[in-house]
PDB file of C-alpha atoms in Angstrom:
ATOM      1  CA  MET A   2       0.000   0.000   0.000  1.00  0.00           C
ATOM      2  CA  ASP A   3       1.478   3.341  -1.015  1.00  0.00           C
ATOM      3  CA  GLY A   4       1.806   6.297   1.376  1.00  0.00           C
ATOM      4  CA  TYR A   5      -1.313   8.063   0.083  1.00  0.00           C
ATOM      5  CA  LYS A   6      -3.525   5.000   0.609  1.00  0.00           C
ATOM      6  CA  MET A   7      -2.059   4.371   4.060  1.00  0.00           C
ATOM      7  CA  ALA A   8      -2.734   7.971   5.119  1.00  0.00           C
ATOM      8  CA  ARG A   9      -6.275   7.810   3.730  1.00  0.00           C
ATOM      9  CA  SER A  10      -6.931   4.509   5.510  1.00  0.00           C
ATOM     10  CA  LYS A  11      -5.690   5.976   8.794  1.00  0.00           C
ATOM     11  CA  ASN A  12      -7.898   9.028   8.349  1.00  0.00           C
ATOM     12  CA  GLN A  13     -10.972   6.818   7.897  1.00  0.00           C
ATOM     13  CA  LYS A  14     -10.752   5.991  11.606  1.00  0.00           C
ATOM     14  CA  LEU A  15     -11.203   9.689  12.371  1.00  0.00           C
ATOM     15  CA  LYS A  16     -14.422  10.056  10.367  1.00  0.00           C
ATOM     16  CA  LEU A  17     -16.726  10.045  13.384  1.00  0.00           C
ATOM     17  CA  ILE A  18     -14.512  12.557  15.201  1.00  0.00           C
ATOM     18  CA  TYR A  19     -14.550  14.927  12.234  1.00  0.00           C
ATOM     19  CA  LEU A  20     -18.324  14.610  11.967  1.00  0.00           C
ATOM     20  CA  MET A  21     -18.636  15.569  15.634  1.00  0.00           C
ATOM     21  CA  GLU A  22     -16.302  18.524  15.078  1.00  0.00           C
ATOM     22  CA  LEU A  23     -18.307  19.735  12.088  1.00  0.00           C
ATOM     23  CA  LEU A  24     -21.654  19.541  13.869  1.00  0.00           C
ATOM     24  CA  TRP A  25     -20.311  21.111  17.069  1.00  0.00           C
ATOM     25  CA  LYS A  26     -18.495  24.056  15.495  1.00  0.00           C
ATOM     26  CA  GLN A  27     -20.557  24.904  12.448  1.00  0.00           C
ATOM     27  CA  THR A  28     -24.172  24.107  13.303  1.00  0.00           C
ATOM     28  CA  ASP A  29     -26.913  25.328  15.595  1.00  0.00           C
ATOM     29  CA  GLU A  30     -30.639  25.960  15.233  1.00  0.00           C
ATOM     30  CA  GLU A  31     -29.978  28.717  12.696  1.00  0.00           C
ATOM     31  CA  HIS A  32     -27.130  27.064  10.771  1.00  0.00           C
ATOM     32  CA  VAL A  33     -27.240  23.609   9.189  1.00  0.00           C
ATOM     33  CA  VAL A  34     -24.980  21.473   7.010  1.00  0.00           C
ATOM     34  CA  SER A  35     -26.308  19.453   4.105  1.00  0.00           C
ATOM     35  CA  MET A  36     -25.248  15.909   3.301  1.00  0.00           C
ATOM     36  CA  GLN A  37     -23.264  17.296   0.367  1.00  0.00           C
ATOM     37  CA  GLN A  38     -21.432  19.662   2.726  1.00  0.00           C
ATOM     38  CA  ILE A  39     -20.681  16.826   5.136  1.00  0.00           C
ATOM     39  CA  LEU A  40     -19.233  14.676   2.345  1.00  0.00           C
ATOM     40  CA  ALA A  41     -17.189  17.618   1.051  1.00  0.00           C
ATOM     41  CA  TYR A  42     -15.869  18.261   4.578  1.00  0.00           C
ATOM     42  CA  MET A  43     -14.763  14.634   4.818  1.00  0.00           C
ATOM     43  CA  GLU A  44     -13.004  14.889   1.459  1.00  0.00           C
ATOM     44  CA  SER A  45     -11.160  17.977   2.735  1.00  0.00           C
ATOM     45  CA  LYS A  46      -9.875  15.752   5.558  1.00  0.00           C
ATOM     46  CA  ASN A  47      -8.769  13.117   3.026  1.00  0.00           C
ATOM     47  CA  ILE A  48     -11.595  10.777   4.064  1.00  0.00           C
ATOM     48  CA  HIS A  49     -13.779   8.901   1.609  1.00  0.00           C
ATOM     49  CA  ALA A  50     -17.350   8.713   2.914  1.00  0.00           C
ATOM     50  CA  GLU A  51     -20.672   7.596   1.494  1.00  0.00           C
ATOM     51  CA  ARG A  52     -24.138   8.742   2.475  1.00  0.00           C
ATOM     52  CA  LYS A  53     -24.990   5.473   4.204  1.00  0.00           C
ATOM     53  CA  SER A  54     -21.889   5.585   6.411  1.00  0.00           C
ATOM     54  CA  ILE A  55     -22.723   9.177   7.418  1.00  0.00           C
ATOM     55  CA  TYR A  56     -26.301   8.154   8.270  1.00  0.00           C
ATOM     56  CA  ASP A  57     -24.883   5.371  10.439  1.00  0.00           C
ATOM     57  CA  ASP A  58     -22.496   7.779  12.161  1.00  0.00           C
ATOM     58  CA  LEU A  59     -25.326  10.229  12.860  1.00  0.00           C
ATOM     59  CA  GLU A  60     -27.286   7.435  14.529  1.00  0.00           C
ATOM     60  CA  VAL A  61     -24.258   6.520  16.643  1.00  0.00           C
ATOM     61  CA  LEU A  62     -24.027  10.108  17.881  1.00  0.00           C
ATOM     62  CA  ARG A  63     -27.746  10.190  18.628  1.00  0.00           C
ATOM     63  CA  SER A  64     -27.402   6.952  20.601  1.00  0.00           C
ATOM     64  CA  ILE A  65     -24.930   8.624  22.977  1.00  0.00           C
ATOM     65  CA  GLY A  66     -27.137  11.658  23.554  1.00  0.00           C
ATOM     66  CA  TRP A  67     -26.307  14.101  20.756  1.00  0.00           C
ATOM     67  CA  ASP A  68     -29.518  15.909  19.790  1.00  0.00           C
ATOM     68  CA  ILE A  69     -28.937  15.972  16.021  1.00  0.00           C
ATOM     69  CA  GLN A  70     -31.891  17.247  14.019  1.00  0.00           C
ATOM     70  CA  ASN A  71     -32.613  16.914  10.301  1.00  0.00           C
ATOM     71  CA  ARG A  72     -34.359  20.037   9.007  1.00  0.00           C
ATOM     72  CA  ARG A  73     -36.535  19.372   5.987  1.00  0.00           C
ATOM     73  CA  GLU A  74     -37.517  22.919   5.097  1.00  0.00           C
ATOM     74  CA  HIS A  75     -35.143  25.429   3.479  1.00  0.00           C
ATOM     75  CA  PRO A  76     -32.339  25.626   4.354  1.00  0.00           C
ATOM     76  CA  ALA A  77     -32.403  21.848   4.731  1.00  0.00           C
ATOM     77  CA  GLY A  78     -29.690  19.970   6.565  1.00  0.00           C
ATOM     78  CA  TYR A  79     -28.417  18.610   9.851  1.00  0.00           C
ATOM     79  CA  TYR A  80     -27.631  20.529  12.998  1.00  0.00           C
ATOM     80  CA  LEU A  81     -26.793  19.993  16.649  1.00  0.00           C
ATOM     81  CA  LYS A  82     -29.754  21.397  18.563  1.00  0.00           C
ATOM     82  CA  ASN A  83     -28.222  21.505  22.032  1.00  0.00           C
ATOM     83  CA  HIS A  84     -24.640  22.298  22.979  1.00  0.00           C
ATOM     84  CA  LEU A  85     -23.456  22.209  26.594  1.00  0.00           C
ATOM     85  CA  PHE A  86     -25.001  25.615  27.316  1.00  0.00           C
ATOM     86  CA  SER A  87     -27.779  27.626  25.751  1.00  0.00           C
ATOM     87  CA  GLN A  88     -26.908  30.863  23.954  1.00  0.00           C
ATOM     88  CA  GLN A  89     -28.383  32.787  26.886  1.00  0.00           C
ATOM     89  CA  ASP A  90     -26.200  30.836  29.328  1.00  0.00           C
ATOM     90  CA  ILE A  91     -23.091  31.479  27.226  1.00  0.00           C
ATOM     91  CA  HIS A  92     -23.748  35.227  27.078  1.00  0.00           C
ATOM     92  CA  ALA A  93     -24.311  35.344  30.847  1.00  0.00           C
ATOM     93  CA  LEU A  94     -21.029  33.522  31.499  1.00  0.00           C
ATOM     94  CA  VAL A  95     -19.000  35.776  29.194  1.00  0.00           C
ATOM     95  CA  ASN A  96     -20.571  38.972  30.541  1.00  0.00           C
ATOM     96  CA  THR A  97     -19.765  37.868  34.092  1.00  0.00           C
ATOM     97  CA  ILE A  98     -16.176  37.071  33.177  1.00  0.00           C
ATOM     98  CA  LYS A  99     -15.585  40.337  31.319  1.00  0.00           C
ATOM     99  CA  SER A 100     -17.060  42.461  34.111  1.00  0.00           C
ATOM    100  CA  SER A 101     -15.352  40.626  36.996  1.00  0.00           C
ATOM    101  CA  ARG A 102     -13.220  42.896  39.134  1.00  0.00           C
ATOM    102  CA  LEU A 103     -11.009  39.982  40.095  1.00  0.00           C
ATOM    103  CA  LEU A 104      -9.991  38.794  36.633  1.00  0.00           C
ATOM    104  CA  THR A 105      -7.250  40.548  34.704  1.00  0.00           C
ATOM    105  CA  ALA A 106      -7.688  41.483  31.046  1.00  0.00           C
ATOM    106  CA  ARG A 107      -5.457  38.563  30.009  1.00  0.00           C
ATOM    107  CA  LYS A 108      -7.334  36.039  32.148  1.00  0.00           C
ATOM    108  CA  SER A 109     -10.708  37.365  30.972  1.00  0.00           C
ATOM    109  CA  LYS A 110      -9.639  36.871  27.366  1.00  0.00           C
ATOM    110  CA  GLU A 111      -8.325  33.360  28.045  1.00  0.00           C
ATOM    111  CA  MET A 112     -11.540  32.265  29.773  1.00  0.00           C
ATOM    112  CA  THR A 113     -13.723  33.831  27.091  1.00  0.00           C
ATOM    113  CA  GLU A 114     -11.842  31.890  24.411  1.00  0.00           C
ATOM    114  CA  ILE A 115     -12.405  28.664  26.355  1.00  0.00           C
ATOM    115  CA  ILE A 116     -16.132  29.352  26.618  1.00  0.00           C
ATOM    116  CA  LYS A 117     -16.303  30.039  22.881  1.00  0.00           C
ATOM    117  CA  ARG A 118     -15.310  26.430  22.305  1.00  0.00           C
ATOM    118  CA  LEU A 119     -18.453  25.331  24.134  1.00  0.00           C
ATOM    119  CA  CYS A 120     -20.740  26.663  21.405  1.00  0.00           C
ATOM    120  CA  SER A 121     -20.929  26.904  17.625  1.00  0.00           C
ATOM    121  CA  GLN A 122     -18.698  29.338  15.737  1.00  0.00           C
ATOM    122  CA  TRP A 123     -21.789  31.389  14.897  1.00  0.00           C
ATOM    123  CA  GLU A 124     -22.740  31.776  18.547  1.00  0.00           C
ATOM    124  CA  ALA A 125     -19.105  32.489  19.418  1.00  0.00           C
ATOM    125  CA  GLU A 126     -19.034  35.426  16.996  1.00  0.00           C
ATOM    126  CA  THR A 127     -21.872  37.100  18.895  1.00  0.00           C
ATOM    127  CA  LEU A 128     -19.887  37.102  22.140  1.00  0.00           C
ATOM    128  CA  ASP A 129     -17.303  39.732  21.198  1.00  0.00           C
ATOM    129  CA  GLY A 130     -17.762  43.366  22.071  1.00  0.00           C
ATOM    130  CA  LYS A 131     -20.750  43.040  24.393  1.00  0.00           C
ATOM    131  CA  ILE A 132     -19.043  44.465  27.480  1.00  0.00           C
ATOM    132  CA  TYR A 133     -15.978  46.691  27.611  1.00  0.00           C
ATOM    133  CA  VAL A 134     -13.906  47.151  30.753  1.00  0.00           C
ATOM    134  CA  THR A 135     -11.421  49.989  31.029  1.00  0.00           C
ATOM    135  CA  ASP A 136      -7.702  49.269  31.113  1.00  0.00           C
ATOM    136  CA  ARG A 137      -7.489  51.157  34.395  1.00  0.00           C
ATOM    137  CA  ILE A 138      -9.862  48.768  36.145  1.00  0.00           C
ATOM    138  CA  LYS A 139      -8.179  45.696  34.661  1.00  0.00           C
ATOM    139  CA  ALA A 140      -4.746  46.990  35.750  1.00  0.00           C
ATOM    140  CA  MET A 141      -6.078  47.241  39.295  1.00  0.00           C
ATOM    141  CA  ASN A 142      -7.376  43.694  38.967  1.00  0.00           C
ATOM    142  CA  GLU A 143      -3.896  42.396  38.172  1.00  0.00           C
ATOM    143  CA  SER A 144      -2.688  43.309  41.656  1.00  0.00           C
ATOM    144  CA  LEU A 145      -5.863  42.035  43.318  1.00  0.00           C
ATOM    145  CA  SER A 146      -5.659  38.743  41.441  1.00  0.00           C
ATOM    146  CA  LEU A 147      -2.031  38.192  42.442  1.00  0.00           C
ATOM    147  CA  ASN A 148      -2.812  38.967  46.088  1.00  0.00           C
ATOM    148  CA  ILE A 149      -5.702  36.483  46.161  1.00  0.00           C
ATOM    149  CA  GLU A 150      -3.475  33.864  44.542  1.00  0.00           C
ATOM    150  CA  VAL A 151      -0.914  34.240  47.358  1.00  0.00           C
ATOM    151  CA  ILE A 152      -3.662  34.012  49.989  1.00  0.00           C
ATOM    152  CA  HIS A 153      -5.150  30.893  48.412  1.00  0.00           C
ATOM    153  CA  LYS A 154      -1.731  29.263  48.384  1.00  0.00           C
ATOM    154  CA  ALA A 155      -1.233  30.069  52.068  1.00  0.00           C
ATOM    155  CA  ILE A 156      -4.647  28.627  52.982  1.00  0.00           C
ATOM    156  CA  THR A 157      -3.938  25.471  50.980  1.00  0.00           C
ATOM    157  CA  ARG A 158      -0.540  25.018  52.645  1.00  0.00           C
ATOM    158  CA  ASN A 159      -1.880  25.913  56.114  1.00  0.00           C
ATOM    159  CA  ARG A 160       0.509  28.857  56.525  1.00  0.00           C
ATOM    160  CA  GLU A 161       0.306  32.335  57.995  1.00  0.00           C
ATOM    161  CA  ILE A 162       0.741  35.439  55.870  1.00  0.00           C
ATOM    162  CA  SER A 163       2.324  38.810  56.437  1.00  0.00           C
ATOM    163  CA  PHE A 164       0.995  41.999  54.867  1.00  0.00           C
ATOM    164  CA  ARG A 165       0.662  45.741  55.206  1.00  0.00           C
ATOM    165  CA  TYR A 166      -2.811  47.176  55.561  1.00  0.00           C
ATOM    166  CA  THR A 167      -3.770  50.690  54.513  1.00  0.00           C
ATOM    167  CA  GLY A 168      -6.565  52.280  56.498  1.00  0.00           C
ATOM    168  CA  TRP A 169      -7.861  55.725  57.333  1.00  0.00           C
ATOM    169  CA  GLU A 170      -8.655  57.411  60.634  1.00  0.00           C
ATOM    170  CA  LYS A 171      -9.790  60.845  61.643  1.00  0.00           C
ATOM    171  CA  ALA A 172      -7.038  63.095  62.964  1.00  0.00           C
ATOM    172  CA  GLU A 173      -7.461  65.668  65.739  1.00  0.00           C
ATOM    173  CA  ASP A 174      -8.021  68.386  63.147  1.00  0.00           C
ATOM    174  CA  GLY A 175     -10.926  66.399  61.702  1.00  0.00           C
ATOM    175  CA  ASN A 176      -9.153  65.400  58.519  1.00  0.00           C
ATOM    176  CA  LEU A 177      -8.623  61.773  57.484  1.00  0.00           C
ATOM    177  CA  GLN A 178      -5.091  60.508  57.698  1.00  0.00           C
ATOM    178  CA  LYS A 179      -3.630  57.425  56.087  1.00  0.00           C
ATOM    179  CA  ILE A 180      -2.473  54.630  58.378  1.00  0.00           C
ATOM    180  CA  VAL A 181      -0.317  51.713  57.214  1.00  0.00           C
ATOM    181  CA  ASP A 182       0.140  48.827  59.647  1.00  0.00           C
ATOM    182  CA  ALA A 183       2.146  45.603  59.406  1.00  0.00           C
ATOM    183  CA  HIS A 184       0.341  42.342  60.215  1.00  0.00           C
ATOM    184  CA  TYR A 185       0.974  38.637  60.710  1.00  0.00           C
ATOM    185  CA  ALA A 186      -2.219  36.604  60.509  1.00  0.00           C
ATOM    186  CA  SER A 187      -3.699  33.172  59.767  1.00  0.00           C
ATOM    187  CA  PRO A 188      -5.944  33.332  56.666  1.00  0.00           C
ATOM    188  CA  TRP A 189      -9.133  31.225  56.732  1.00  0.00           C
ATOM    189  CA  ALA A 190     -11.510  32.418  54.024  1.00  0.00           C
ATOM    190  CA  ILE A 191     -12.003  34.887  51.183  1.00  0.00           C
ATOM    191  CA  THR A 192     -15.472  36.391  50.832  1.00  0.00           C
ATOM    192  CA  LEU A 193     -17.025  38.452  48.040  1.00  0.00           C
ATOM    193  CA  THR A 194     -19.433  41.061  49.449  1.00  0.00           C
ATOM    194  CA  ASP A 195     -20.902  43.919  47.393  1.00  0.00           C
ATOM    195  CA  GLU A 196     -18.194  43.407  44.734  1.00  0.00           C
ATOM    196  CA  ASP A 197     -15.397  43.723  47.300  1.00  0.00           C
ATOM    197  CA  TYR A 198     -13.165  40.861  48.452  1.00  0.00           C
ATOM    198  CA  TYR A 199     -12.601  40.384  52.186  1.00  0.00           C
ATOM    199  CA  LEU A 200     -10.147  38.122  53.967  1.00  0.00           C
ATOM    200  CA  THR A 201     -11.144  36.498  57.251  1.00  0.00           C
ATOM    201  CA  VAL A 202      -8.113  35.838  59.468  1.00  0.00           C
ATOM    202  CA  TYR A 203      -7.196  34.775  62.962  1.00  0.00           C
ATOM    203  CA  GLU A 204      -5.012  37.436  64.534  1.00  0.00           C
ATOM    204  CA  ASP A 205      -4.121  38.410  68.106  1.00  0.00           C
ATOM    205  CA  GLY A 206      -6.450  35.807  69.578  1.00  0.00           C
ATOM    206  CA  ARG A 207      -9.589  36.609  67.573  1.00  0.00           C
ATOM    207  CA  ILE A 208     -11.209  36.519  64.154  1.00  0.00           C
ATOM    208  CA  ARG A 209     -10.844  39.654  62.039  1.00  0.00           C
ATOM    209  CA  GLN A 210     -11.662  40.722  58.499  1.00  0.00           C
ATOM    210  CA  TYR A 211      -9.661  42.858  56.081  1.00  0.00           C
ATOM    211  CA  LEU A 212     -10.515  44.359  52.704  1.00  0.00           C
ATOM    212  CA  ILE A 213      -8.093  42.662  50.300  1.00  0.00           C
ATOM    213  CA  GLY A 214      -7.988  45.723  48.071  1.00  0.00           C
ATOM    214  CA  GLN A 215      -6.277  47.580  50.918  1.00  0.00           C
ATOM    215  CA  MET A 216      -3.710  44.838  51.600  1.00  0.00           C
ATOM    216  CA  ASN A 217      -0.201  45.131  50.119  1.00  0.00           C
ATOM    217  CA  TYR A 218       3.080  43.205  50.182  1.00  0.00           C
ATOM    218  CA  ILE A 219       1.276  39.953  50.991  1.00  0.00           C
ATOM    219  CA  ARG A 220       3.711  37.106  51.677  1.00  0.00           C
ATOM    220  CA  MET A 221       3.278  33.521  52.774  1.00  0.00           C
ATOM    221  CA  THR A 222       5.413  32.783  55.828  1.00  0.00           C
ATOM    222  CA  ALA A 223       6.889  29.566  57.218  1.00  0.00           C
ATOM    223  CA  ARG A 224       4.616  29.774  60.270  1.00  0.00           C
ATOM    224  CA  MET A 225       1.713  27.335  60.525  1.00  0.00           C
ATOM    225  CA  ARG A 226      -1.796  28.767  60.767  1.00  0.00           C
ATOM    226  CA  LYS A 227      -3.481  29.256  64.121  1.00  0.00           C
ATOM    227  CA  GLY A 228      -7.076  29.740  65.208  1.00  0.00           C
ATOM    228  CA  GLN A 229      -8.798  26.621  63.893  1.00  0.00           C
ATOM    229  CA  GLU A 230     -11.155  26.377  66.866  1.00  0.00           C
ATOM    230  CA  ALA A 231     -11.997  30.081  66.691  1.00  0.00           C
ATOM    231  CA  TRP A 232     -12.723  29.697  62.997  1.00  0.00           C
ATOM    232  CA  LYS A 233     -15.072  26.768  63.642  1.00  0.00           C
ATOM    233  CA  GLU A 234     -16.985  28.817  66.216  1.00  0.00           C
ATOM    234  CA  PHE A 235     -17.104  31.941  64.057  1.00  0.00           C
ATOM    235  CA  ASP A 236     -20.539  33.074  62.872  1.00  0.00           C
ATOM    236  CA  HIS A 237     -20.061  32.538  59.148  1.00  0.00           C
ATOM    237  CA  ASP A 238     -23.229  34.451  58.310  1.00  0.00           C
ATOM    238  CA  ARG A 239     -21.319  37.602  59.265  1.00  0.00           C
ATOM    239  CA  ARG A 240     -18.942  37.126  56.356  1.00  0.00           C
TER     240      ARG A 240
END
């Protein structure tokens, strides 16, 4: 068998996979592929296919739960009716990701591209440009994201953290003055409240909470966390 025939024979084993790819990426309730288009797609992949074999493959996919419909009216053809998420679900997910204060611009883009693979290419094209977030906000998110990553790592490894906390207090003249304090604390939970992230810690014998956006120079230390019993007894509804 020459090289061309060997390659073509090997590709035949991928026919079902390519059919799945075609239906997943290029079809939905508004976009169908005809049998002629399916056969042409297989030829582009160096696969010889006949109508009967495609019919059989479609039935195999239906048998494992793929909701493949055959539209009779114009435009006639086959399409995958249900992807993992509905178009409304996909838009909600992408809008949430793009508007998240925690995610950086790079991470938002990466996650949006992943979600696009969950729907057809036609649905994916409708996801761009729905929500715009300023570079200033996303630059702030970069620092917040890195800080939360350090805190998560400390919680996972059961370690204390050190940080500086920026607060404000009223001076004798009535004006607010900036206060920066150094802290060593045992982190126990991160909470999102009214679009702000708070860290619950055990420090100086009691449970406290800090606004993560006001924490700087966060470092994981070699000290083991303390306050497990206090954390268990803490009223979590206050978070």
